[in-house]
Amino acid sequence: MLAGASRPEWVREDAMSEDFGVVEKPITWWERVWNNGAVRKAVILILLALAWEIYARRVNNALTFPTFSSTVEALWDGAVHGNLLTRLLFSLKVLLMGYGLGIALAALLSTLAISFRLGNDLLETLTAMFSPLPAIALLPLSLIWFGLGNGSLVFVLVHSVLWPVALNTHSGFRAVSNTLRMVGKNYGLRGFGYVAKILIPAAFPNILSGLKIGWAFAWRTLIAAELIFGVSSGTGGLGWYILENKTQLEIANVFAGLLTVILIGLVVENGVFRVIEQRTVRRWGMQA
Amino acid sequence: MNAAPPSPTAVTEPLLDVRGVTLQYKTKAHLVTATYRVSFTVYPGDRFVLLGPSGCGKSTLLKAVGGYLTPIEGEMRLKGRPILRPGSDRMMVFQEFDQLLPWKTVLENVLFALTSTGRLRGAAALDRARAYLDKVNLGKFLHSYPHTLSGGMKQRVAIARGMAMEPDILLMDEPFAALDALTRRKMQDELLRLWDETRFTVLFVTHGIDEAVKIGNRILLLSPHPGQVKAELNSVVDLTDSGAAAKLERRIHDMLFNDRVESPGNSEAISHA
Ligand SMILES: Nc1ncnc2c1ncn2[C@@H]1O[C@H](COP(=O)(O)OP(=O)(O)O)[C@@H](O)[C@H]1O
Ligand SMILES: [Mg+2]
């Protein structure tokens, strides 16, 4: 015998909507502002700048640790009156060349790797060999091969971009579900069309993180290489700007150079990668 | 625009002819025989059901018809031509909800199938895609991304996509198995209504006896691993005659159970699948 068998049945009539009280209520403007990631990050940045300013004032030694305000001043001065912008443009140009070429090669290598077994072996062997090799270690060799021009910088940049991008892309390709692969084949897609129309979008979260890592690696490599490499054919990059100012003991300018690298990083992360992320993997529900 | 009902002469011509097909998987350690010498013939307009317990090789068989696997023995012909590779003349509908391209909206998913295969282009493709999405009652969700849809809606998109291609045959691998019972019933009814409208040919895989009887006009019964043909039956003509359906279900049930009579105590059978 069921315990509740003697209980009466009952059916509930729909409640009038006015009985609910508040069903939907707009959130306060404060909550809305705080929900904006950019605002929260800006707050963090302001706090960091503040901490820097306070610490530097207590150290009170412009030769070892200039204040935030004097760094910003030096940045402004360097950009308007000095040659910071030309240095920056030079660096960016080389950076984009190396980054673009690295991505193109990574695309080629991962396409080969997913299409042929031998290509897969090739990618795995090459990444195992070269991925642990610091790009800077290749610079002396690069100088011998490509001389004192942009060529050697681009070469080390390609090296630093190629492996992380190829590795991420490849693991993304391999993680594409069997069902999606079969759907692509069902449409008769093969070879390049299959890679471009099915594998690349399906593996886009991995590809994007590969591109981010590649970008960070490229910056590191470039600044380090420029510090060692110095100036070529009359123009140097940001690394050279930092080195040049250090020898002249313009420490605020050194900080301004470093701050520029940081600012570019922030702009690219939030202005480029985040926008791409929002318009792709987030909109598609492939990443929370 | 829709597939014309099969002409009387076409009925005598088999659409899909599967003869003595044995399928095997080679793994690192084993050679697994999934089906053994399976033969059947599908005619235009058939709702042909492959029924058998889990693991008997139904999916494997369907994938072979889809062109993803090559038989080690026997042959498969579609409209007289041997099946060699996947192609859009056989559209697959899978059980998995991730069969839609997540980076395309509902409409784009159907459009992409039409345009990337070169089936249709431009306005014609758009009209066709809209028409079939309307048929499955998704007209309001054309611009939604798949991750915002329920499981049943995703399967409806997949069905619309398959039908919009107007393939020679639609291959469905337990498309409703991952749905809740209520939605499944609704989808089965919808599929039958769509069939009434366009009379497509479908090869439908299921492990549910009731689903087989409901969906199919012809049922191929497969024995457990490795799958062999046990029987090919006609389903009931009139679905409203629940007595006839129950009788057929009973009969199929017995056929599948009787195999296990020699080993009493081992009562696992199709209901387990
Ligand atoms: N990729 C695979 N590799 C090895 N064996 C497989 C693979 N897929 C399926 N099998 C085996 O083949 C048999 C049939 O599987 P399947 O066709 O999926 O059965 P069903 O769809 O009827 O449940 C099973 O024994 C299964 O273990
Ligand atoms: Mg299966």
Coordinates of C-alpha atoms and ligand atoms in Angstrom, one line a residue:
Chain A
M1 CA 0.0 0.0 0.0
L2 CA 1.4 3.4 -1.0
A3 CA 1.8 5.7 1.9
G4 CA 0.1 8.7 0.3
A5 CA -2.7 6.9 -1.5
S6 CA -5.4 8.5 0.6
R7 CA -4.3 12.0 -0.1
P8 CA -6.7 14.2 -2.1
E9 CA -5.7 15.4 -5.6
W10 CA -5.5 19.1 -6.3
V11 CA -5.1 21.3 -9.3
R12 CA -3.8 24.8 -9.2
E13 CA -5.4 27.6 -11.2
D14 CA -3.0 30.0 -12.9
A15 CA -2.1 32.9 -10.7
M16 CA -2.9 36.4 -12.0
S17 CA 0.2 38.0 -13.3
E18 CA -0.1 41.0 -10.9
D19 CA 0.2 38.6 -8.0
F20 CA 3.8 37.8 -8.9
G21 CA 5.1 41.1 -7.8
V22 CA 8.4 41.9 -9.5
V23 CA 9.3 39.4 -12.2
E24 CA 11.8 41.4 -14.1
K25 CA 13.6 44.4 -12.7
P26 CA 16.3 46.4 -14.3
I27 CA 19.7 46.1 -12.6
T28 CA 21.2 49.2 -11.1
W29 CA 23.5 51.3 -13.2
W30 CA 26.3 50.4 -10.8
E31 CA 25.9 46.7 -11.3
R32 CA 25.7 47.3 -15.0
V33 CA 29.0 49.2 -15.0
W34 CA 30.7 46.6 -12.8
N35 CA 29.5 43.8 -15.1
N36 CA 31.6 45.3 -17.9
G37 CA 34.9 43.5 -18.0
A38 CA 36.7 46.5 -19.5
V39 CA 35.7 48.6 -16.5
R40 CA 36.9 46.1 -14.0
K41 CA 40.2 45.7 -15.9
A42 CA 40.6 49.5 -16.1
V43 CA 40.2 49.6 -12.3
I44 CA 42.9 47.1 -11.9
L45 CA 45.2 49.0 -14.2
I46 CA 44.6 52.3 -12.3
L47 CA 45.4 50.5 -9.0
L48 CA 48.6 49.1 -10.5
A49 CA 49.6 52.5 -11.8
L50 CA 48.8 54.0 -8.4
A51 CA 50.9 51.4 -6.6
W52 CA 53.8 52.1 -9.0
E53 CA 53.6 55.8 -8.4
I54 CA 53.5 55.5 -4.6
Y55 CA 56.4 53.0 -4.5
A56 CA 58.6 55.0 -6.9
R57 CA 58.1 58.1 -4.8
R58 CA 59.2 56.3 -1.7
V59 CA 62.2 54.9 -3.5
N60 CA 62.8 58.4 -4.8
N61 CA 65.6 57.5 -7.2
A62 CA 64.9 58.4 -10.8
L63 CA 67.9 56.4 -12.0
T64 CA 66.6 53.1 -10.7
F65 CA 62.9 53.4 -10.5
P66 CA 61.2 56.4 -12.1
T67 CA 57.7 57.2 -11.1
F68 CA 54.6 56.4 -13.2
S69 CA 54.0 60.0 -14.0
S70 CA 57.6 60.7 -15.2
T71 CA 57.4 57.5 -17.3
V72 CA 54.2 58.7 -18.9
E73 CA 55.8 62.0 -19.5
A74 CA 58.8 60.4 -21.0
L75 CA 56.5 58.3 -23.2
W76 CA 54.7 61.4 -24.4
D77 CA 57.9 63.3 -25.0
G78 CA 59.4 60.3 -26.8
A79 CA 56.3 59.9 -29.0
V80 CA 55.9 63.6 -29.8
H81 CA 59.4 65.0 -29.9
G82 CA 61.6 61.9 -29.9
N83 CA 61.9 58.9 -32.1
L84 CA 59.8 56.4 -30.0
L85 CA 57.1 56.2 -32.6
T86 CA 59.5 55.5 -35.5
R87 CA 61.2 52.8 -33.4
L88 CA 57.8 51.4 -32.5
L89 CA 56.7 51.3 -36.2
F90 CA 59.9 49.6 -37.2
S91 CA 59.4 46.9 -34.5
L92 CA 55.7 46.4 -35.5
K93 CA 56.6 46.1 -39.1
V94 CA 59.2 43.4 -38.5
L95 CA 56.8 41.8 -35.9
L96 CA 53.9 41.5 -38.3
M97 CA 56.1 40.1 -41.1
G98 CA 57.5 37.4 -38.8
Y99 CA 54.1 36.7 -37.3
G100 CA 52.3 36.5 -40.6
L101 CA 55.0 34.3 -42.2
G102 CA 55.0 32.1 -39.1
I103 CA 51.2 31.6 -39.2
A104 CA 51.3 30.8 -42.9
L105 CA 53.9 28.2 -42.4
A106 CA 52.0 26.8 -39.4
A107 CA 48.9 26.5 -41.5
L108 CA 50.7 24.7 -44.2
L109 CA 52.4 22.3 -41.7
S110 CA 49.2 21.5 -39.8
T111 CA 47.3 21.0 -43.0
L112 CA 49.9 18.5 -44.1
A113 CA 49.8 16.9 -40.7
I114 CA 46.1 16.3 -40.7
S115 CA 46.0 15.2 -44.4
F116 CA 48.8 12.7 -44.5
R117 CA 50.3 10.3 -41.9
L118 CA 53.8 11.3 -42.9
G119 CA 52.8 15.0 -42.5
N120 CA 51.7 14.1 -39.0
D121 CA 55.1 12.5 -38.2
L122 CA 56.9 15.5 -39.7
L123 CA 55.0 18.0 -37.5
E124 CA 55.5 15.9 -34.4
T125 CA 59.2 15.4 -35.0
L126 CA 59.9 19.1 -36.0
T127 CA 58.0 20.5 -33.0
A128 CA 59.7 18.1 -30.6
M129 CA 63.0 19.2 -32.0
F130 CA 62.6 22.9 -32.4
S131 CA 59.9 23.9 -29.9
P132 CA 62.2 23.8 -26.9
L133 CA 64.9 25.8 -28.7
P134 CA 64.9 29.4 -27.6
A135 CA 64.6 31.7 -30.6
I136 CA 67.4 33.9 -29.3
A137 CA 69.8 30.9 -29.5
L138 CA 69.2 31.0 -33.2
L139 CA 70.1 34.6 -33.6
P140 CA 73.9 34.2 -34.1
L141 CA 73.1 31.6 -36.8
S142 CA 70.5 33.8 -38.3
L143 CA 72.9 36.7 -38.5
I144 CA 75.3 34.5 -40.5
W145 CA 72.6 33.4 -42.9
F146 CA 70.6 36.5 -43.4
G147 CA 73.1 39.3 -42.5
L148 CA 72.4 42.4 -40.5
G149 CA 69.0 43.2 -42.0
N150 CA 65.4 42.5 -41.1
G151 CA 65.8 39.1 -42.6
S152 CA 67.5 37.7 -39.5
L153 CA 64.9 39.2 -37.2
V154 CA 62.1 37.8 -39.3
F155 CA 63.8 34.4 -39.2
V156 CA 63.9 34.2 -35.4
L157 CA 60.4 35.5 -35.2
V158 CA 59.1 32.8 -37.5
H159 CA 60.8 30.3 -35.4
S160 CA 59.1 31.6 -32.2
V161 CA 55.7 31.8 -33.8
L162 CA 55.6 28.7 -36.0
W163 CA 55.8 25.9 -33.4
P164 CA 53.3 27.0 -30.8
V165 CA 50.7 28.0 -33.5
A166 CA 51.3 24.7 -35.4
L167 CA 51.1 22.6 -32.3
N168 CA 47.9 24.3 -31.1
T169 CA 46.3 24.1 -34.5
H170 CA 47.2 20.5 -34.9
S171 CA 45.8 19.4 -31.5
G172 CA 42.7 21.5 -32.4
F173 CA 42.2 19.6 -35.7
R174 CA 42.6 16.3 -33.9
A175 CA 40.0 17.2 -31.3
V176 CA 37.3 17.8 -34.0
S177 CA 34.5 15.4 -33.3
N178 CA 34.1 12.4 -35.5
T179 CA 30.5 13.4 -36.2
L180 CA 31.6 16.8 -37.6
R181 CA 34.2 15.1 -39.7
M182 CA 31.7 12.8 -41.2
V183 CA 29.3 15.7 -41.9
G184 CA 32.1 17.4 -43.8
K185 CA 32.8 14.2 -45.8
N186 CA 29.1 13.8 -46.4
Y187 CA 29.2 17.1 -48.3
G188 CA 31.9 15.6 -50.4
L189 CA 34.5 18.1 -49.0
R190 CA 38.1 16.9 -49.3
G191 CA 41.6 18.3 -49.1
F192 CA 41.9 22.0 -48.7
G193 CA 38.2 22.7 -48.8
Y194 CA 37.6 20.2 -45.9
V195 CA 40.4 21.9 -43.9
A196 CA 39.2 25.4 -44.5
K197 CA 35.4 24.9 -44.2
I198 CA 35.3 22.2 -41.4
L199 CA 38.5 21.8 -39.5
I200 CA 39.6 25.4 -39.1
P201 CA 36.3 26.7 -37.7
A202 CA 35.7 23.6 -35.6
A203 CA 39.2 23.9 -34.1
F204 CA 39.0 27.7 -33.8
P205 CA 39.2 27.9 -30.0
N206 CA 42.6 26.1 -30.1
I207 CA 43.8 28.0 -33.1
L208 CA 42.9 31.3 -31.4
S209 CA 44.9 30.4 -28.3
G210 CA 47.8 29.3 -30.5
L211 CA 47.7 32.7 -32.2
K212 CA 47.7 34.5 -28.8
I213 CA 50.7 32.5 -27.5
G214 CA 52.4 33.1 -30.9
W215 CA 51.9 36.8 -30.6
A216 CA 53.3 36.9 -27.1
F217 CA 56.3 34.8 -28.1
A218 CA 56.9 37.0 -31.1
W219 CA 57.0 40.2 -28.9
R220 CA 59.4 38.6 -26.4
T221 CA 61.7 37.3 -29.1
L222 CA 61.7 40.6 -31.0
I223 CA 62.5 42.8 -28.1
A224 CA 65.2 40.5 -26.9
A225 CA 66.7 40.1 -30.4
E226 CA 66.8 43.9 -30.8
L227 CA 68.5 44.3 -27.5
I228 CA 71.3 41.9 -28.7
F229 CA 71.2 42.8 -32.3
G230 CA 71.2 46.6 -31.9
V231 CA 70.6 48.7 -34.9
S232 CA 70.5 47.7 -38.5
S233 CA 70.7 49.9 -41.5
G234 CA 70.2 53.1 -39.5
T235 CA 66.9 52.2 -37.9
G236 CA 66.3 50.2 -34.8
G237 CA 63.2 49.0 -33.0
L238 CA 61.8 49.3 -29.5
G239 CA 64.5 47.0 -28.1
W240 CA 67.1 49.3 -29.5
Y241 CA 65.3 52.3 -28.1
I242 CA 65.5 50.7 -24.7
L243 CA 69.2 49.9 -25.0
E244 CA 70.1 53.3 -26.4
N245 CA 68.4 55.1 -23.5
K246 CA 69.9 52.8 -20.9
T247 CA 73.4 53.7 -22.1
Q248 CA 72.5 57.3 -21.9
L249 CA 71.0 56.7 -18.4
E250 CA 67.6 58.0 -19.6
I251 CA 65.9 55.5 -17.3
A252 CA 62.5 57.1 -17.6
N253 CA 62.8 56.5 -21.4
V254 CA 63.7 52.9 -20.7
F255 CA 60.6 52.6 -18.7
A256 CA 58.6 54.3 -21.4
G257 CA 59.9 51.8 -23.9
L258 CA 58.8 48.9 -21.7
L259 CA 55.5 50.5 -21.1
T260 CA 54.9 50.8 -24.8
V261 CA 55.4 47.0 -25.1
I262 CA 52.9 46.5 -22.3
L263 CA 50.4 48.9 -23.8
I264 CA 50.6 47.3 -27.2
G265 CA 50.0 43.9 -25.5
L266 CA 47.0 45.3 -23.7
V267 CA 45.6 46.8 -26.9
V268 CA 46.1 43.7 -29.0
E269 CA 44.7 41.4 -26.3
N270 CA 41.6 43.5 -25.6
G271 CA 41.1 45.2 -28.9
V272 CA 41.9 42.4 -31.3
F273 CA 41.9 39.0 -29.7
R274 CA 39.0 39.6 -27.4
V275 CA 36.9 41.0 -30.3
I276 CA 37.7 38.0 -32.5
E277 CA 36.8 35.8 -29.6
Q278 CA 33.5 37.5 -29.0
R279 CA 32.5 37.4 -32.6
T280 CA 33.5 33.8 -33.1
V281 CA 34.0 31.1 -30.4
R282 CA 31.7 32.8 -27.9
R283 CA 29.0 33.6 -30.3
W284 CA 29.1 30.0 -31.5
G285 CA 28.9 28.7 -27.9
M286 CA 32.3 26.9 -28.3
Q287 CA 33.8 28.8 -25.4
A288 CA 32.2 30.2 -22.3
Chain B
M1 CA 10.3 20.8 -56.3
N2 CA 9.7 17.9 -54.0
A3 CA 10.6 14.4 -54.8
A4 CA 7.8 13.0 -56.9
P5 CA 6.1 9.9 -55.6
P6 CA 7.8 6.8 -57.1
S7 CA 6.5 5.9 -60.5
P8 CA 5.2 2.4 -60.8
T9 CA 8.1 1.3 -63.0
A10 CA 10.6 2.6 -60.5
V11 CA 9.2 0.5 -57.8
T12 CA 10.6 -2.6 -59.4
E13 CA 14.0 -1.0 -59.6
P14 CA 15.9 -1.3 -56.3
L15 CA 17.3 2.0 -55.1
L16 CA 19.8 0.5 -52.7
D17 CA 21.1 -3.0 -53.1
V18 CA 23.2 -4.5 -50.3
R19 CA 24.6 -7.9 -51.0
G20 CA 26.5 -10.2 -48.7
V21 CA 28.2 -7.3 -46.9
T22 CA 30.7 -8.2 -44.2
L23 CA 32.2 -5.3 -42.3
Q24 CA 35.2 -5.4 -40.0
Y25 CA 37.1 -3.0 -37.8
K26 CA 40.8 -3.4 -37.4
T27 CA 42.0 -2.2 -34.0
K28 CA 45.5 -2.5 -32.7
A29 CA 44.8 -5.7 -30.9
H30 CA 41.7 -7.2 -32.6
L31 CA 39.8 -7.7 -35.8
V32 CA 36.2 -7.1 -34.9
T33 CA 33.6 -8.4 -37.3
A34 CA 30.6 -6.0 -37.0
T35 CA 28.3 -7.5 -39.6
Y36 CA 28.4 -10.8 -41.4
R37 CA 27.1 -11.3 -45.0
V38 CA 24.1 -8.9 -44.7
S39 CA 21.9 -8.5 -47.7
F40 CA 18.8 -6.3 -48.2
T41 CA 17.2 -4.2 -50.8
V42 CA 15.6 -0.8 -50.4
Y43 CA 13.1 0.5 -53.0
P44 CA 12.2 4.1 -53.7
G45 CA 9.9 5.6 -51.1
D46 CA 10.7 2.9 -48.5
R47 CA 11.0 3.6 -44.8
F48 CA 13.4 0.8 -44.3
V49 CA 14.4 0.1 -40.7
L50 CA 17.5 -1.7 -39.5
L51 CA 16.6 -3.1 -36.1
G52 CA 18.8 -5.0 -33.7
P53 CA 20.4 -4.8 -30.2
S54 CA 23.1 -2.4 -29.4
G55 CA 26.5 -3.4 -30.8
C56 CA 25.0 -5.6 -33.6
G57 CA 26.5 -3.4 -36.3
K58 CA 23.6 -1.2 -37.3
S59 CA 25.7 2.0 -37.2
T60 CA 28.5 0.2 -39.0
L61 CA 26.2 -0.9 -41.7
L62 CA 24.8 2.6 -42.1
K63 CA 28.3 4.1 -42.2
A64 CA 29.2 1.6 -45.0
V65 CA 26.1 2.7 -47.0
G66 CA 27.3 6.3 -46.3
G67 CA 30.6 5.4 -47.9
Y68 CA 32.7 5.8 -44.8
L69 CA 33.7 2.1 -44.6
T70 CA 34.6 -0.4 -47.3
P71 CA 33.2 -3.9 -47.0
I72 CA 35.7 -6.7 -46.9
E73 CA 33.2 -8.9 -48.7
G74 CA 30.0 -8.3 -50.7
E75 CA 28.9 -5.1 -52.5
M76 CA 26.6 -2.2 -52.2
R77 CA 25.0 -0.4 -55.0
L78 CA 23.0 2.8 -55.1
K79 CA 20.9 3.2 -58.3
G80 CA 23.1 0.5 -59.8
R81 CA 26.4 2.3 -59.0
P82 CA 28.8 0.9 -56.5
I83 CA 29.2 2.9 -53.3
L84 CA 32.9 4.0 -53.1
R85 CA 33.0 7.1 -50.9
P86 CA 30.8 9.5 -49.0
G87 CA 28.6 11.8 -51.1
S88 CA 25.7 14.1 -50.8
D89 CA 23.4 11.7 -52.7
R90 CA 23.2 9.9 -49.3
M91 CA 22.6 12.4 -46.5
M92 CA 23.4 11.2 -42.9
V93 CA 21.4 12.2 -39.8
F94 CA 23.3 11.2 -36.7
Q95 CA 22.2 10.6 -33.2
E96 CA 24.7 13.1 -31.8
F97 CA 23.5 16.6 -31.2
D98 CA 26.9 18.0 -32.4
Q99 CA 26.2 17.2 -36.0
L100 CA 25.3 20.8 -36.8
L101 CA 28.2 23.2 -37.5
P102 CA 28.3 25.3 -34.4
W103 CA 29.7 28.3 -36.2
K104 CA 26.7 28.5 -38.5
T105 CA 23.2 29.6 -37.7
V106 CA 20.2 27.2 -38.4
L107 CA 19.6 28.7 -41.8
E108 CA 23.3 28.8 -42.7
N109 CA 23.7 25.1 -41.7
V110 CA 21.1 24.1 -44.3
L111 CA 22.4 26.6 -46.8
F112 CA 26.0 25.4 -46.4
A113 CA 24.9 21.9 -47.2
L114 CA 23.2 23.1 -50.4
T115 CA 25.9 25.4 -51.6
S116 CA 29.1 23.6 -50.7
T117 CA 27.9 20.5 -52.5
G118 CA 27.0 22.7 -55.5
R119 CA 23.4 21.5 -55.2
L120 CA 21.9 25.0 -55.4
R121 CA 23.1 28.5 -55.2
G122 CA 21.9 32.0 -54.3
A123 CA 18.2 32.7 -54.0
A124 CA 17.2 29.1 -55.0
A125 CA 19.2 27.7 -52.1
L126 CA 17.8 30.2 -49.7
D127 CA 14.2 29.4 -50.8
R128 CA 14.8 25.7 -50.4
A129 CA 16.5 26.0 -47.0
R130 CA 13.6 28.2 -45.7
A131 CA 11.0 25.9 -47.1
Y132 CA 12.4 22.8 -45.3
L133 CA 13.1 24.6 -42.1
D134 CA 9.4 25.7 -42.2
K135 CA 8.4 22.1 -42.7
V136 CA 10.1 21.2 -39.4
N137 CA 8.6 24.2 -37.7
L138 CA 11.8 26.1 -37.2
G139 CA 10.9 29.1 -39.2
K140 CA 11.3 31.3 -36.1
F141 CA 14.8 30.1 -35.4
L142 CA 16.5 30.7 -38.7
H143 CA 19.1 32.9 -37.2
S144 CA 19.8 31.1 -34.0
Y145 CA 23.1 29.4 -33.4
P146 CA 22.8 25.6 -32.7
H147 CA 24.1 25.9 -29.1
T148 CA 21.0 27.9 -28.2
L149 CA 18.6 25.2 -29.4
S150 CA 17.2 22.2 -27.5
G151 CA 18.2 18.7 -28.5
G152 CA 14.9 18.1 -30.4
M153 CA 15.3 21.3 -32.3
K154 CA 18.9 20.4 -33.3
Q155 CA 17.7 17.1 -34.6
R156 CA 15.0 18.8 -36.6
V157 CA 17.6 21.1 -38.2
A158 CA 19.6 18.0 -39.1
I159 CA 16.6 16.4 -40.6
A160 CA 15.7 19.6 -42.5
R161 CA 19.3 19.8 -43.7
G162 CA 19.2 16.2 -44.9
M163 CA 15.8 16.5 -46.6
A164 CA 16.7 19.9 -48.2
M165 CA 19.4 18.2 -50.1
E166 CA 16.8 15.9 -51.6
P167 CA 19.2 13.0 -51.6
D168 CA 18.5 9.6 -53.2
I169 CA 18.3 8.2 -49.7
L170 CA 18.3 9.6 -46.2
L171 CA 20.4 7.7 -43.7
M172 CA 19.3 8.1 -40.1
D173 CA 21.2 6.6 -37.2
E174 CA 19.0 6.5 -34.1
P175 CA 18.2 10.2 -34.6
F176 CA 15.7 10.3 -31.7
A177 CA 17.6 8.1 -29.3
A178 CA 19.1 10.9 -27.2
L179 CA 15.7 12.7 -26.8
D180 CA 13.2 12.4 -24.0
A181 CA 10.3 10.1 -24.6
L182 CA 7.7 12.8 -25.2
T183 CA 9.9 14.7 -27.7
R184 CA 10.8 11.4 -29.4
R185 CA 7.1 10.6 -29.9
K186 CA 6.5 14.0 -31.4
M187 CA 9.5 13.7 -33.7
Q188 CA 8.4 10.3 -34.9
D189 CA 5.0 11.7 -35.8
E190 CA 6.6 14.6 -37.5
L191 CA 8.9 12.4 -39.6
L192 CA 5.9 10.3 -40.8
R193 CA 4.1 13.5 -41.7
L194 CA 7.1 14.7 -43.6
W195 CA 7.3 11.4 -45.4
D196 CA 3.6 11.7 -46.3
E197 CA 4.4 15.1 -47.9
T198 CA 7.5 14.3 -49.9
R199 CA 7.8 10.5 -50.0
F200 CA 11.6 10.4 -49.6
T201 CA 13.5 7.2 -49.1
V202 CA 14.9 6.6 -45.7
L203 CA 17.1 4.0 -44.1
F204 CA 16.5 4.3 -40.4
V205 CA 18.5 2.6 -37.7
T206 CA 17.0 1.9 -34.3
H207 CA 17.2 -0.5 -31.3
G208 CA 13.6 0.2 -30.3
I209 CA 11.0 -2.3 -31.5
D210 CA 8.2 0.1 -31.1
E211 CA 10.0 2.8 -33.0
A212 CA 10.8 0.3 -35.8
V213 CA 7.2 -0.7 -36.1
K214 CA 6.0 2.9 -36.0
I215 CA 8.6 4.4 -38.5
G216 CA 9.2 1.5 -40.9
N217 CA 7.2 0.0 -43.7
R218 CA 9.9 -2.7 -43.9
I219 CA 12.0 -4.0 -41.0
L220 CA 15.3 -5.8 -41.3
L221 CA 16.0 -7.7 -38.1
L222 CA 19.6 -8.2 -37.2
S223 CA 21.0 -10.7 -34.7
P224 CA 23.4 -9.7 -32.0
H225 CA 27.1 -9.4 -32.6
P226 CA 28.2 -10.0 -35.3
G227 CA 25.1 -8.7 -37.0
Q228 CA 23.5 -11.2 -39.4
V229 CA 20.1 -10.9 -41.0
K230 CA 17.5 -12.7 -39.0
A231 CA 14.4 -11.7 -40.9
E232 CA 12.9 -9.1 -43.1
L233 CA 9.4 -8.2 -42.2
N234 CA 6.6 -5.9 -43.4
S235 CA 5.4 -3.4 -40.8
V236 CA 1.8 -2.8 -40.1
V237 CA 0.0 -0.7 -42.7
D238 CA -2.4 1.1 -40.4
L239 CA -0.7 2.6 -37.4
T240 CA -4.1 3.5 -35.8
D241 CA -4.7 -0.3 -35.5
S242 CA -2.8 -0.6 -32.2
G243 CA -3.7 -4.3 -32.0
A244 CA -1.8 -5.1 -35.1
A245 CA 1.2 -3.0 -34.0
A246 CA 1.3 -4.7 -30.6
K247 CA 1.1 -8.1 -32.3
L248 CA 4.0 -7.3 -34.6
E249 CA 6.0 -6.0 -31.7
R250 CA 5.4 -9.2 -29.8
R251 CA 6.4 -11.2 -32.8
I252 CA 9.7 -9.4 -33.2
H253 CA 10.3 -9.5 -29.5
D254 CA 9.9 -13.3 -29.5
M255 CA 12.1 -13.7 -32.6
L256 CA 14.9 -11.9 -30.8
F257 CA 14.4 -13.6 -27.5
N258 CA 14.1 -17.1 -28.8
D259 CA 17.7 -17.0 -29.8
R260 CA 18.7 -16.9 -26.2
V261 CA 16.5 -19.8 -25.0
E262 CA 19.5 -22.2 -25.0
S263 CA 21.2 -20.2 -22.3
P264 CA 18.6 -19.7 -19.6
G265 CA 19.4 -17.0 -17.0
N266 CA 20.9 -14.9 -19.7
S267 CA 17.9 -12.7 -20.2
E268 CA 19.6 -9.7 -21.8
A269 CA 18.1 -8.9 -25.1
I270 CA 17.0 -6.1 -27.3
S271 CA 15.1 -4.3 -24.6
H272 CA 18.5 -3.8 -23.0
A273 CA 20.0 -2.1 -26.0
Ligands
LIG1 N1 35.6 2.4 -34.5 C1 35.5 1.1 -34.0 N2 36.6 0.4 -33.8 C2 36.5 -0.9 -33.4 N3 35.3 -1.5 -33.2 C3 34.2 -0.8 -33.4 C4 34.2 0.5 -33.8 N4 32.9 1.0 -33.9 C5 32.2 -0.1 -33.6 N5 32.9 -1.2 -33.3 C6 32.4 -2.5 -32.9 O1 31.6 -3.0 -33.9 C7 30.4 -3.5 -33.4 C8 29.2 -2.9 -34.0 O2 29.1 -1.5 -33.6 P1 28.0 -0.5 -34.0 O3 27.8 -0.6 -35.5 O4 28.3 0.8 -33.4 O5 26.7 -1.2 -33.3 P2 25.2 -0.6 -33.2 O6 25.1 0.7 -33.9 O7 24.3 -1.6 -33.7 O8 25.0 -0.4 -31.7 C9 30.5 -3.4 -31.9 O9 30.9 -4.7 -31.4 C10 31.5 -2.4 -31.7 O10 32.2 -2.6 -30.5
MG2 MG 24.8 2.7 -33.2

